[in-house]
N, CA and C atoms as an extended XYZ file, in Angstrom:
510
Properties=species:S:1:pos:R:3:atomname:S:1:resname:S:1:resid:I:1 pbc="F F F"
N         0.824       -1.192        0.000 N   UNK     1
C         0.000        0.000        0.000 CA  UNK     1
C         0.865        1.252        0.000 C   UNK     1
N         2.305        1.497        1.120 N   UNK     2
C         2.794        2.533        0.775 CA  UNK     2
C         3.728        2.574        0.029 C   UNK     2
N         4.105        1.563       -0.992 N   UNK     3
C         4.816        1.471       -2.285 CA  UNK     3
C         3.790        2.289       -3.575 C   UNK     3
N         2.677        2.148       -3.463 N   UNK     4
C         1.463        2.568       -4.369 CA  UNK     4
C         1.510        3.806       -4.082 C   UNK     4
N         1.233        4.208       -2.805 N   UNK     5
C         1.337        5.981       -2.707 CA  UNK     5
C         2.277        6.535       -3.039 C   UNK     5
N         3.497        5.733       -2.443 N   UNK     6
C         4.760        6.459       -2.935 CA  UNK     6
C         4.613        6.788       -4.643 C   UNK     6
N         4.479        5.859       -5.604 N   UNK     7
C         4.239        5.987       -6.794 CA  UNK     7
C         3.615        6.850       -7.294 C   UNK     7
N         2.031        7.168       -7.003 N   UNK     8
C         1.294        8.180       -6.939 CA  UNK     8
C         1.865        9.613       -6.807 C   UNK     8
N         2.421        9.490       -5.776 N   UNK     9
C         3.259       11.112       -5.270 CA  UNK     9
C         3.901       11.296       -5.901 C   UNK     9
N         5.103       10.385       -6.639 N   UNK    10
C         6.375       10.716       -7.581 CA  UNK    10
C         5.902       10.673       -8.832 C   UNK    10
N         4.457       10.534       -9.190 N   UNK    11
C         4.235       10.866      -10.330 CA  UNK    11
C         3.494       11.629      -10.675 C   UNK    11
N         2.608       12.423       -9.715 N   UNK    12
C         2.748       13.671       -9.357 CA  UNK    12
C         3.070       14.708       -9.616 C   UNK    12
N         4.811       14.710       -8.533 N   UNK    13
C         5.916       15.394       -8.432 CA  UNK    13
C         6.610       15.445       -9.955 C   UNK    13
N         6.460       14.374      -10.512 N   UNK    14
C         7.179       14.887      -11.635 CA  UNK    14
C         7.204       15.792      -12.534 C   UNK    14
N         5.810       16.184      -12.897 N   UNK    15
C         5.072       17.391      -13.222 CA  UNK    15
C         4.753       16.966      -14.811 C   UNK    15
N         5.147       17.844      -16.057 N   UNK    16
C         5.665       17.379      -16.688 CA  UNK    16
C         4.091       17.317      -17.632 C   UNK    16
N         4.849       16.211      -18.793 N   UNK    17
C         3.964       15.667      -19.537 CA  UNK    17
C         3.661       13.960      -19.871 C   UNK    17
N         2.890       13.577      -19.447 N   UNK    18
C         2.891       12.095      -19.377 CA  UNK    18
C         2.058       11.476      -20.095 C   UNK    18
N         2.256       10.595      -21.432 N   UNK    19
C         1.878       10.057      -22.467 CA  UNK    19
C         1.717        8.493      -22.309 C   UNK    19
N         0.284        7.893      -22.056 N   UNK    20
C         0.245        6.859      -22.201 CA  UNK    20
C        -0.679        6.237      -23.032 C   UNK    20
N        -1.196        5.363      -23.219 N   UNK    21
C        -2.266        4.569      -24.394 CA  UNK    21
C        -3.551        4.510      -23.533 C   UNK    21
N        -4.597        4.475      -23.766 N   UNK    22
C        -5.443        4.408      -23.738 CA  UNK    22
C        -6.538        2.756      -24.168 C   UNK    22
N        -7.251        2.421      -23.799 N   UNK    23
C        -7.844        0.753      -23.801 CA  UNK    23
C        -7.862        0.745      -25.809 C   UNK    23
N        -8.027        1.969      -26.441 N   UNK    24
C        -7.804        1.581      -27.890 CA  UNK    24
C        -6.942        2.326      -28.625 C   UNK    24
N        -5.794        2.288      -27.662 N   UNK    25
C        -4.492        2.397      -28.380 CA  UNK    25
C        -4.322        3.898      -29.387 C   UNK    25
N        -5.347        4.844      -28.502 N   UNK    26
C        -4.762        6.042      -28.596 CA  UNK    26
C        -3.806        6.429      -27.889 C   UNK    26
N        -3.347        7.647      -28.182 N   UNK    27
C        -2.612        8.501      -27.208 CA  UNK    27
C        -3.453        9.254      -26.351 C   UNK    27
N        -3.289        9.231      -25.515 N   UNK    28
C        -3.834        9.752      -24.308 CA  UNK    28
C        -2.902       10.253      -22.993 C   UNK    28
N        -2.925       11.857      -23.160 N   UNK    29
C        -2.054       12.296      -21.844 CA  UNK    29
C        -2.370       12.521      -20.165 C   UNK    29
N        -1.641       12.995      -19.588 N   UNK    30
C        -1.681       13.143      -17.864 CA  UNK    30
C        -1.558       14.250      -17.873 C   UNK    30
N        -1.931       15.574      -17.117 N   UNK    31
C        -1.149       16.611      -17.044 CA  UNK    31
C        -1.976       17.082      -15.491 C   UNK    31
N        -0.885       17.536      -14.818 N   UNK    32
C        -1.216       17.904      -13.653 CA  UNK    32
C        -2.662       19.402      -13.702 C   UNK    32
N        -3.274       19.070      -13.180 N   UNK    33
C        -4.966       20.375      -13.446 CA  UNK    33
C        -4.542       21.672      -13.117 C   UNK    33
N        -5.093       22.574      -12.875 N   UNK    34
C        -5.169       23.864      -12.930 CA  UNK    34
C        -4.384       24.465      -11.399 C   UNK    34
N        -4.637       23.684      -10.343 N   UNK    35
C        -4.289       23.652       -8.973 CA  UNK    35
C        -3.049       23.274       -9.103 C   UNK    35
N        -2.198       22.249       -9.577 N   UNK    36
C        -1.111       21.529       -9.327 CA  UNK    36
C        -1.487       20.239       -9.046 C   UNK    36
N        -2.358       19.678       -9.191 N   UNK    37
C        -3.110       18.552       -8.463 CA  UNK    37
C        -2.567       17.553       -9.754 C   UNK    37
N        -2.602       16.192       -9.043 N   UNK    38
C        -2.334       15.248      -10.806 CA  UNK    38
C        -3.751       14.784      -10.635 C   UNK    38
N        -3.988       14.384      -11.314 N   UNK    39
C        -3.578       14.211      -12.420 CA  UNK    39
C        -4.944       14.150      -13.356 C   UNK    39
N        -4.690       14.964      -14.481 N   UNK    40
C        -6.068       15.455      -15.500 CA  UNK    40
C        -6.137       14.710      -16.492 C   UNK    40
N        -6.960       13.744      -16.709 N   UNK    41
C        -6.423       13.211      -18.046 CA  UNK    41
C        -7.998       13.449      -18.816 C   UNK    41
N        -7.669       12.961      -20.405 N   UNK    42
C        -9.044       12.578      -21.017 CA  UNK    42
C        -9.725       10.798      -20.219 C   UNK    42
N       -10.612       10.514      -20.901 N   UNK    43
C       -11.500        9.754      -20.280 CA  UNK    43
C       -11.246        8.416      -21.244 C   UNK    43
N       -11.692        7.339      -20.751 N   UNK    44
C       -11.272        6.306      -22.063 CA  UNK    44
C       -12.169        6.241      -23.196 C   UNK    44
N       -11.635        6.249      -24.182 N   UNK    45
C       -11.821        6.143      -25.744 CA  UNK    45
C       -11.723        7.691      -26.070 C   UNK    45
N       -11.529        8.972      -25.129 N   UNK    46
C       -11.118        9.950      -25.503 CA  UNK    46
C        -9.690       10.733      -25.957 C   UNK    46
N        -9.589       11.369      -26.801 N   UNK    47
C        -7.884       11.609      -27.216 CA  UNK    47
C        -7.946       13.015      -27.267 C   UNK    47
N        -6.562       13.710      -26.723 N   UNK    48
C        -6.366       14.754      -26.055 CA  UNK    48
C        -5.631       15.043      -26.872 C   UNK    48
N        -5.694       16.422      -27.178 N   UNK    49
C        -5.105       17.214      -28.173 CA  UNK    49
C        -5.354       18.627      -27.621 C   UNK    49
N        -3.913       18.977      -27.207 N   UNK    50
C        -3.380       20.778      -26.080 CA  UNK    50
C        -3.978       20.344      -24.926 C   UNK    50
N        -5.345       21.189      -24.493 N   UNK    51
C        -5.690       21.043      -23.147 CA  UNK    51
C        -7.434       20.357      -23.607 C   UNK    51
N        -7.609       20.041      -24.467 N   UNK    52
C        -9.017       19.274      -24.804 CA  UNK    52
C        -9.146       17.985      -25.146 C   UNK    52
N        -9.914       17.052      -25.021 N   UNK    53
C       -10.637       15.969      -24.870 CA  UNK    53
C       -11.327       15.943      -26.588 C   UNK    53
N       -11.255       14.690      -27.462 N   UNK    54
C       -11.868       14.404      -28.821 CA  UNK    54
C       -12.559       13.218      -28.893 C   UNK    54
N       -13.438       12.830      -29.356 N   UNK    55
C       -13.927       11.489      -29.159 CA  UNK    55
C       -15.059       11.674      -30.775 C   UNK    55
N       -15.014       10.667      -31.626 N   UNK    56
C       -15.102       10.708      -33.049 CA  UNK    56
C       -16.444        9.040      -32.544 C   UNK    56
N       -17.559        9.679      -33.336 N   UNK    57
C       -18.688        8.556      -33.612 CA  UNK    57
C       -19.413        8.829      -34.795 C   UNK    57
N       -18.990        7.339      -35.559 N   UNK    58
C       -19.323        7.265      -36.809 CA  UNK    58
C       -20.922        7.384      -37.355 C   UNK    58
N       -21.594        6.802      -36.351 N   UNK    59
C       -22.914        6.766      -36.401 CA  UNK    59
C       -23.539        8.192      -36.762 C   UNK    59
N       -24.686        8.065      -37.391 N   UNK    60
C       -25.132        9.639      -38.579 CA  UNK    60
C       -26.083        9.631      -37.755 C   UNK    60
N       -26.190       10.886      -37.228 N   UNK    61
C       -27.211       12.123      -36.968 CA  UNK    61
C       -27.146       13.493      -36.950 C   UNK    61
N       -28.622       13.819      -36.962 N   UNK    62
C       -28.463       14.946      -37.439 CA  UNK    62
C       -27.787       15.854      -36.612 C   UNK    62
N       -27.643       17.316      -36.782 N   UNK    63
C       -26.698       18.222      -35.227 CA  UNK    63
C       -27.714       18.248      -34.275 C   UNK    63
N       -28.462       18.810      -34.051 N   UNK    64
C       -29.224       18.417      -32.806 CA  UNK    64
C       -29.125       17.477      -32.001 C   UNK    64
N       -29.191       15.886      -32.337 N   UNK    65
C       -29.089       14.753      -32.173 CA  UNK    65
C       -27.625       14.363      -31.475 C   UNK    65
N       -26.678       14.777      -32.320 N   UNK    66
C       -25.137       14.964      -32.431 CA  UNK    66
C       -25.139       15.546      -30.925 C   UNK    66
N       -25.535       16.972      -30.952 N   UNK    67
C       -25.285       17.760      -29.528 CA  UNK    67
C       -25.539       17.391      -28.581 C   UNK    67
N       -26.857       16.562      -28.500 N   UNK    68
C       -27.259       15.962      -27.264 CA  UNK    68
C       -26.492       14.694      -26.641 C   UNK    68
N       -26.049       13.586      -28.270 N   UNK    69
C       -25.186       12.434      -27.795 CA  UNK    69
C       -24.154       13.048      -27.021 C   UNK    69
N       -23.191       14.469      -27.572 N   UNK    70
C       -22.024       14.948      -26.882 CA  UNK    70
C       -22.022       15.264      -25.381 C   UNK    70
N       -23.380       15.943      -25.482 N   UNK    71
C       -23.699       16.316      -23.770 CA  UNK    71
C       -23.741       15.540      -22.419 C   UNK    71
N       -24.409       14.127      -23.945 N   UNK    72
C       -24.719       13.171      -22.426 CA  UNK    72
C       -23.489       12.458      -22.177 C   UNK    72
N       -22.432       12.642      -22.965 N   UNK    73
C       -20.701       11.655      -22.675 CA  UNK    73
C       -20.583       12.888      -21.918 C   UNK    73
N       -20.578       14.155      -21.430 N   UNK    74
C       -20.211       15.647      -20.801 CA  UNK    74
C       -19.010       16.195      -21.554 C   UNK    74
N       -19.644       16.231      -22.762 N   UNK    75
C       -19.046       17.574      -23.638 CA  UNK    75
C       -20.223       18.367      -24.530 C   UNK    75
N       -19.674       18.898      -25.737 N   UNK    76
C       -20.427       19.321      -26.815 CA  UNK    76
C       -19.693       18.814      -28.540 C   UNK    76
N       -20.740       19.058      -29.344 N   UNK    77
C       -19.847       18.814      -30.562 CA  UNK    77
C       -18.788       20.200      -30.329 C   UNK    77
N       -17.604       19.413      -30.889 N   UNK    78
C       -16.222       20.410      -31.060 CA  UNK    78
C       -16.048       21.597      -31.507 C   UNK    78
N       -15.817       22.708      -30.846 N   UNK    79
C       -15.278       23.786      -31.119 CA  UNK    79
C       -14.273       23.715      -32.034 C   UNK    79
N       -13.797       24.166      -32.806 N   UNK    80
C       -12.285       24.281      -33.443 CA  UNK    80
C       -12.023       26.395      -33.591 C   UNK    80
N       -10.972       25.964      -32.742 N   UNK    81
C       -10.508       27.705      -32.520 CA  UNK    81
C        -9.197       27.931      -32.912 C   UNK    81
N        -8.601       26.702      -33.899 N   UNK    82
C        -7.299       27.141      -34.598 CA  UNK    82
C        -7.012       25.924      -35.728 C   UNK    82
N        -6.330       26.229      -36.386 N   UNK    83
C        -6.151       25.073      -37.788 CA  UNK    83
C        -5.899       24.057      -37.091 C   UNK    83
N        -4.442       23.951      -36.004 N   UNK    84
C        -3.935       22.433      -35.784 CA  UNK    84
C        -5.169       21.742      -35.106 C   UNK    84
N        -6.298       22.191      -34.465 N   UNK    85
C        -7.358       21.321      -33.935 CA  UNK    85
C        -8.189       20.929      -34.942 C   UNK    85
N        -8.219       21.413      -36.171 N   UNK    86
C        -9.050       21.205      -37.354 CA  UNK    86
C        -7.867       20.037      -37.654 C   UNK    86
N        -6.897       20.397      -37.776 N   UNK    87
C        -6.138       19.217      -38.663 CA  UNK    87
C        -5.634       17.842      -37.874 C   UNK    87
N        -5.770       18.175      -36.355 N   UNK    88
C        -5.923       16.931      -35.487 CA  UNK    88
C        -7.264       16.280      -35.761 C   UNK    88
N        -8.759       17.026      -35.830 N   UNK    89
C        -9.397       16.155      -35.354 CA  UNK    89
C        -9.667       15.521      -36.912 C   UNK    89
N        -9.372       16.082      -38.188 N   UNK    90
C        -9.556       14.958      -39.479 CA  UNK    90
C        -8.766       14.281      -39.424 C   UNK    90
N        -7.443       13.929      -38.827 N   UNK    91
C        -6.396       12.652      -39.074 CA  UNK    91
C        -6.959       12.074      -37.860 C   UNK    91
N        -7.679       12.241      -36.752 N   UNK    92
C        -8.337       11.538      -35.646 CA  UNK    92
C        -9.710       10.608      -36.450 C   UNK    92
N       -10.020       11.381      -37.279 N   UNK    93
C       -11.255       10.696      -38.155 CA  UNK    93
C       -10.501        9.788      -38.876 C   UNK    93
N        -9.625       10.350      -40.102 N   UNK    94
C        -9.118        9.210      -40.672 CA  UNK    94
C        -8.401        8.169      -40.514 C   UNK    94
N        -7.824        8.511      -39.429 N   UNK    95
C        -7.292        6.900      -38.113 CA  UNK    95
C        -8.776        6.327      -38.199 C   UNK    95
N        -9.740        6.704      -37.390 N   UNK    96
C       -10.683        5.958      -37.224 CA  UNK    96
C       -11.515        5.343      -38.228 C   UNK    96
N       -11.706        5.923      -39.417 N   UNK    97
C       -12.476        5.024      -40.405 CA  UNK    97
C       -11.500        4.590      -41.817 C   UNK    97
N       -10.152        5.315      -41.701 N   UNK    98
C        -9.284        4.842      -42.970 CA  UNK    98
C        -9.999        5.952      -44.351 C   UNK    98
N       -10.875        7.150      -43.622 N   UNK    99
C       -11.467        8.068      -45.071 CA  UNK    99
C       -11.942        9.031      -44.277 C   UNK    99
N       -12.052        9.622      -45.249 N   UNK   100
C       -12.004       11.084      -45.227 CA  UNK   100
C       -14.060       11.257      -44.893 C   UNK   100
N       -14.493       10.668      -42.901 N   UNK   101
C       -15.671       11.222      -43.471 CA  UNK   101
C       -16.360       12.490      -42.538 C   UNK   101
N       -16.903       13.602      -43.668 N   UNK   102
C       -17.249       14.945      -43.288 CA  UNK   102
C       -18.357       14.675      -41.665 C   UNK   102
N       -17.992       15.071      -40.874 N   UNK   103
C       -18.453       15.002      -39.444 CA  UNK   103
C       -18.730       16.502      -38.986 C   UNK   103
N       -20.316       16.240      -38.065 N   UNK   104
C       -20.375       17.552      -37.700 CA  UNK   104
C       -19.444       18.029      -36.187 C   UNK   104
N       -19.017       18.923      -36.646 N   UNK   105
C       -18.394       20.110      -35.617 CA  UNK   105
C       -19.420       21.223      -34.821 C   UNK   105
N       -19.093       21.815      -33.686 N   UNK   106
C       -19.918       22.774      -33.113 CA  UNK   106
C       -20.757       23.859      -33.124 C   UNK   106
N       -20.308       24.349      -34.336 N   UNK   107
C       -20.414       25.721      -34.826 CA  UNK   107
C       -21.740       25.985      -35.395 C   UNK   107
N       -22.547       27.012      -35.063 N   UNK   108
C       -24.307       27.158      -35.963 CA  UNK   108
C       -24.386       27.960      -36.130 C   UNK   108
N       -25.289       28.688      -36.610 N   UNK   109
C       -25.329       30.312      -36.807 CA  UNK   109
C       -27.219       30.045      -37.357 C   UNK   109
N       -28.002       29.007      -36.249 N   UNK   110
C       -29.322       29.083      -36.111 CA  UNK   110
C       -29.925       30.018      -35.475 C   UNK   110
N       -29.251       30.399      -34.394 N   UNK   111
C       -30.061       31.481      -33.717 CA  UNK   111
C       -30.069       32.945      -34.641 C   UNK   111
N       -29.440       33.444      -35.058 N   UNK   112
C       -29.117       34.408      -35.970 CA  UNK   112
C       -28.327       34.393      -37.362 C   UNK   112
N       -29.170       34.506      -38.501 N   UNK   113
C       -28.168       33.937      -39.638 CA  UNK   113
C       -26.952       34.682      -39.613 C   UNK   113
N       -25.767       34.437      -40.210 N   UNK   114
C       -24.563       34.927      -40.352 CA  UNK   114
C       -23.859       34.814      -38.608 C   UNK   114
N       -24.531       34.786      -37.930 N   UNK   115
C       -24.106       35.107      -36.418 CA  UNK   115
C       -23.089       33.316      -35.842 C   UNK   115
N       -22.504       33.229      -35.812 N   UNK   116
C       -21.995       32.059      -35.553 CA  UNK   116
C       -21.420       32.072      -34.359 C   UNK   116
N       -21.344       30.273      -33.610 N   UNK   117
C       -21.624       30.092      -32.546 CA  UNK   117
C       -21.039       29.224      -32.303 C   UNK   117
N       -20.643       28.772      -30.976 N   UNK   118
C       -20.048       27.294      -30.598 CA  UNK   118
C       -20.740       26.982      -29.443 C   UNK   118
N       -21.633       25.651      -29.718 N   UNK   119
C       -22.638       24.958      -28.788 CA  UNK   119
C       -21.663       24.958      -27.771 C   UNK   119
N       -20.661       24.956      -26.971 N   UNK   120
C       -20.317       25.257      -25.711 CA  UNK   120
C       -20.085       26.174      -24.647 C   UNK   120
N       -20.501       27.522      -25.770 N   UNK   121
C       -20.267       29.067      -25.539 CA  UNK   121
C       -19.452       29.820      -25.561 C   UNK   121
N       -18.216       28.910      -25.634 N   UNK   122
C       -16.995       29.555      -26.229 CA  UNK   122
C       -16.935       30.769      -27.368 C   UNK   122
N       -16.156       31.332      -27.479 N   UNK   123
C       -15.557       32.573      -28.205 CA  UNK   123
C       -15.983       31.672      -29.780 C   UNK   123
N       -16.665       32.518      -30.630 N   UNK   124
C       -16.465       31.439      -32.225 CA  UNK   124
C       -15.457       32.641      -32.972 C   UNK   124
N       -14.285       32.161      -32.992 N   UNK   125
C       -12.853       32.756      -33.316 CA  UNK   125
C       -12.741       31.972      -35.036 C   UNK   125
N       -13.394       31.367      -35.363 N   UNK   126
C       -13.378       30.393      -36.736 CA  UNK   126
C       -12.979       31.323      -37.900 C   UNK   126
N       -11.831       31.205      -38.556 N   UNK   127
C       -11.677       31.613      -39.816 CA  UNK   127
C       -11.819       31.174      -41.128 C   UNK   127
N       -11.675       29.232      -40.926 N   UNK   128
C       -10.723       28.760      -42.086 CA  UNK   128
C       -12.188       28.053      -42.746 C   UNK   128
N       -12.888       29.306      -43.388 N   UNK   129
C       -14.134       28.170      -44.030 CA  UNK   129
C       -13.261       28.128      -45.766 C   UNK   129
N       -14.052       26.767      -45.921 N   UNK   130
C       -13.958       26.310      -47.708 CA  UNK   130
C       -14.282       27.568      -48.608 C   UNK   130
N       -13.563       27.859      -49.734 N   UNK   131
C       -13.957       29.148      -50.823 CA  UNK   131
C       -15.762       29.181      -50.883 C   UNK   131
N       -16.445       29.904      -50.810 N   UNK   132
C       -17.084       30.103      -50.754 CA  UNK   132
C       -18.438       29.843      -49.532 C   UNK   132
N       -17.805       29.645      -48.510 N   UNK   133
C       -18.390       29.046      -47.345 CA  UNK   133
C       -18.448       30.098      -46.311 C   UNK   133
N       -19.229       30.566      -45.401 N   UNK   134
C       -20.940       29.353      -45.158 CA  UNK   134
C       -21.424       30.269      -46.386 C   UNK   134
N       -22.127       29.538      -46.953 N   UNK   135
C       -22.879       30.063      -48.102 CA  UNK   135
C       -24.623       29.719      -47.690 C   UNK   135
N       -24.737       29.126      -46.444 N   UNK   136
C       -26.516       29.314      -46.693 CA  UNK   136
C       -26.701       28.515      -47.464 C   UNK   136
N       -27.052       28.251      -48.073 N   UNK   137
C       -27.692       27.517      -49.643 CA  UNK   137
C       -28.535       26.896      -49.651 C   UNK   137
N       -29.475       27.456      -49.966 N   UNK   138
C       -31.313       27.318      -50.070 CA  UNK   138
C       -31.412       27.907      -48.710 C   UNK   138
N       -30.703       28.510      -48.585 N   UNK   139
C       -31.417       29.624      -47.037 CA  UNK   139
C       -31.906       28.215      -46.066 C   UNK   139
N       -30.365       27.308      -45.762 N   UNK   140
C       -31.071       26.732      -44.967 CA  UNK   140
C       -29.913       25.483      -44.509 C   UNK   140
N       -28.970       26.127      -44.426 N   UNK   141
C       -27.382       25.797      -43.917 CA  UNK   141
C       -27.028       26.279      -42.941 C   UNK   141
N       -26.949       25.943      -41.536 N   UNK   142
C       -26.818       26.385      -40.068 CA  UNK   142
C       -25.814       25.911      -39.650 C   UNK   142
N       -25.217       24.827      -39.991 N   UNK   143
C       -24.829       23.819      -39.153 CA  UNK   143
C       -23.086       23.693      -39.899 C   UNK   143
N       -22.316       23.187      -38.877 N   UNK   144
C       -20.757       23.332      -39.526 CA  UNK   144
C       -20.391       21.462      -39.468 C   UNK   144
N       -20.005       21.230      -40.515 N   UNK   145
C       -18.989       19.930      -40.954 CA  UNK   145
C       -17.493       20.734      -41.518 C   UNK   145
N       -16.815       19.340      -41.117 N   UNK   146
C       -15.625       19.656      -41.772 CA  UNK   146
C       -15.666       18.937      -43.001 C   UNK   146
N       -14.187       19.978      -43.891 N   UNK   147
C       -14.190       19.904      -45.624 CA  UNK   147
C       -13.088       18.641      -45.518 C   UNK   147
N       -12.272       18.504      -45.197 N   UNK   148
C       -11.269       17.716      -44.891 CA  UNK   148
C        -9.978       18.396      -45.999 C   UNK   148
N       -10.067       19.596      -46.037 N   UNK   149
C        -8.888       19.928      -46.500 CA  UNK   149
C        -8.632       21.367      -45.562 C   UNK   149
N        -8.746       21.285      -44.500 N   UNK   150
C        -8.286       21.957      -43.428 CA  UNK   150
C        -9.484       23.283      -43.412 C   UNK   150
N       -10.269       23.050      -43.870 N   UNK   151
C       -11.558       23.927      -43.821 CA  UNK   151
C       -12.571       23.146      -43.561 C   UNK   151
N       -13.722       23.952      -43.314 N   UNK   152
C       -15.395       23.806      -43.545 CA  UNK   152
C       -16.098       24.021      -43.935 C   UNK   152
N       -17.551       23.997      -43.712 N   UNK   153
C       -18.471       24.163      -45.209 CA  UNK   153
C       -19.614       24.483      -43.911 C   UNK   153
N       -20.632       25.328      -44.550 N   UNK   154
C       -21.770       24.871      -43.371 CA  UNK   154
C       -22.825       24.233      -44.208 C   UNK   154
N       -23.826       23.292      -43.632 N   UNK   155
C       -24.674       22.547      -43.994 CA  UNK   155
C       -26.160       22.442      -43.089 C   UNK   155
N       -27.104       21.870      -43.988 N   UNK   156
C       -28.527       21.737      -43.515 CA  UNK   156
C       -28.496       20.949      -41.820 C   UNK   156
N       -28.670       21.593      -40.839 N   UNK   157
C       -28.732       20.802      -39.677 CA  UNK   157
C       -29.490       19.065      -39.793 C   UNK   157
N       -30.024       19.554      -40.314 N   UNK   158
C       -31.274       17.917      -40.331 CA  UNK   158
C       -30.347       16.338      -41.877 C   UNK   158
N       -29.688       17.140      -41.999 N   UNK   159
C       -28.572       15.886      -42.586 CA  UNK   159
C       -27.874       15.396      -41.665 C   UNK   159
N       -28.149       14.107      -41.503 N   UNK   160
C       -27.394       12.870      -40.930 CA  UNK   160
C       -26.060       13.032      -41.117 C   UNK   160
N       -24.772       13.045      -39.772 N   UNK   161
C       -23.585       13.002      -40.765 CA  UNK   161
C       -22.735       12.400      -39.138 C   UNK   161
N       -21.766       11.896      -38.898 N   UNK   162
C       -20.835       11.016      -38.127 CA  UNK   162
C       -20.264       12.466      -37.696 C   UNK   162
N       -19.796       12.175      -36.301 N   UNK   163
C       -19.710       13.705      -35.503 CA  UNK   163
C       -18.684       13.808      -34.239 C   UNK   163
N       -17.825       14.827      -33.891 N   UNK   164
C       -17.043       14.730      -33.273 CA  UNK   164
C       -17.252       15.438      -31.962 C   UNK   164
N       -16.996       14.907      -31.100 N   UNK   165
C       -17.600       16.024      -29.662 CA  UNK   165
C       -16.167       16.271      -28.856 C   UNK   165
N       -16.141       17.172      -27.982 N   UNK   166
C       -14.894       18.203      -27.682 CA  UNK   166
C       -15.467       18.636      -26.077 C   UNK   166
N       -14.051       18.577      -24.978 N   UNK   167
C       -14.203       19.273      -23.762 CA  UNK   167
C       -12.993       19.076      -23.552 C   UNK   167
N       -13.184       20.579      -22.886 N   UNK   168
C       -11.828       21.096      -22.388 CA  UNK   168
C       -11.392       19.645      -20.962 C   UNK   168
N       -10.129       19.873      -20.660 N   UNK   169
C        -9.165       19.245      -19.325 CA  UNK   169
C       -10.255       19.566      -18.590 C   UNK   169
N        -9.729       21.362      -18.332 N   UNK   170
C        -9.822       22.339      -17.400 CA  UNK   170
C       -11.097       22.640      -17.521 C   UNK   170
């Protein structure tokens, strides 16, 4: 028993960054929380990328549907607030299915057209849409997927599509 604590404490103390696998052979890190406390990790079958939590389900629904599955694991569909999280979470997709498939992300702009949003309330800082994107189209495109070439597109909420959900460590 105090061989185990000891362990605990010195790993801890070490501070640092600590990289281990996860039950399906992701990467999955440790990092001591906001306090100094150890140890923060993602959750299993979740993969951590900076200080956030990713978890990719192939199964198609629509965003609504999507948001609620995310909520009830305790996140939301994914924010993306800089390219490398856009370009982590499509090679996180294409690990997982071997293709390139378009998944919804967080972002809506239902409550107010043009007004865009991230179902977690976060800042929507989003730059990198596809040439000609959000385009609306048929006045009736709310909803954000990724393009898989380091952009997005926005699309009809009520299309079925495989979806990625996102929470912070901290």
């Amino acid at each position: 028993m105090a061989s185990s604590l000891y362990f605990v404490v010195l790993l801890c103390l070490t501070g640092g960054l600590w990289t281990g696998a996860n039950a399906q052979g992701k990467d999955q890190s440790v990092n001591p929380d906001e306090d100094g406390d150890c140890c923060v990790s993602c959750p299993p079958g979740w993969t951590q990328f900076e200080n956030n939590c990713y978890i990719f389900y192939f199964s198609a629904k629509d965003w609504a549907d999507a948001e609620v599955a995310c909520i009830a694991v305790g996140g939301n569909l994914a924010p993306v607030h800089n390219k490398e999280q856009l370009t982590f979470i499509e090679e996180m997709i294409k690990r997982s299915t071997g293709s390139e498939v378009p998944s919804w992300l967080g972002g809506h702009d239902a409550v107010k057209e043009g007004v865009w949003l991230w179902s977690d309330g976060s800042k929507f800082d989003y730059k990198f849409w596809s040439a000609g994107e959000p385009s609306n189209g048929g006045g009736a495109e709310n909803c954000m997927v990724n393009a898989f070439s380091g952009k997005a597109n926005d699309l009809n909420c009520q299309n079925k599509k495989s979806y990625v959900c996102g929470k912070s460590l901290y």
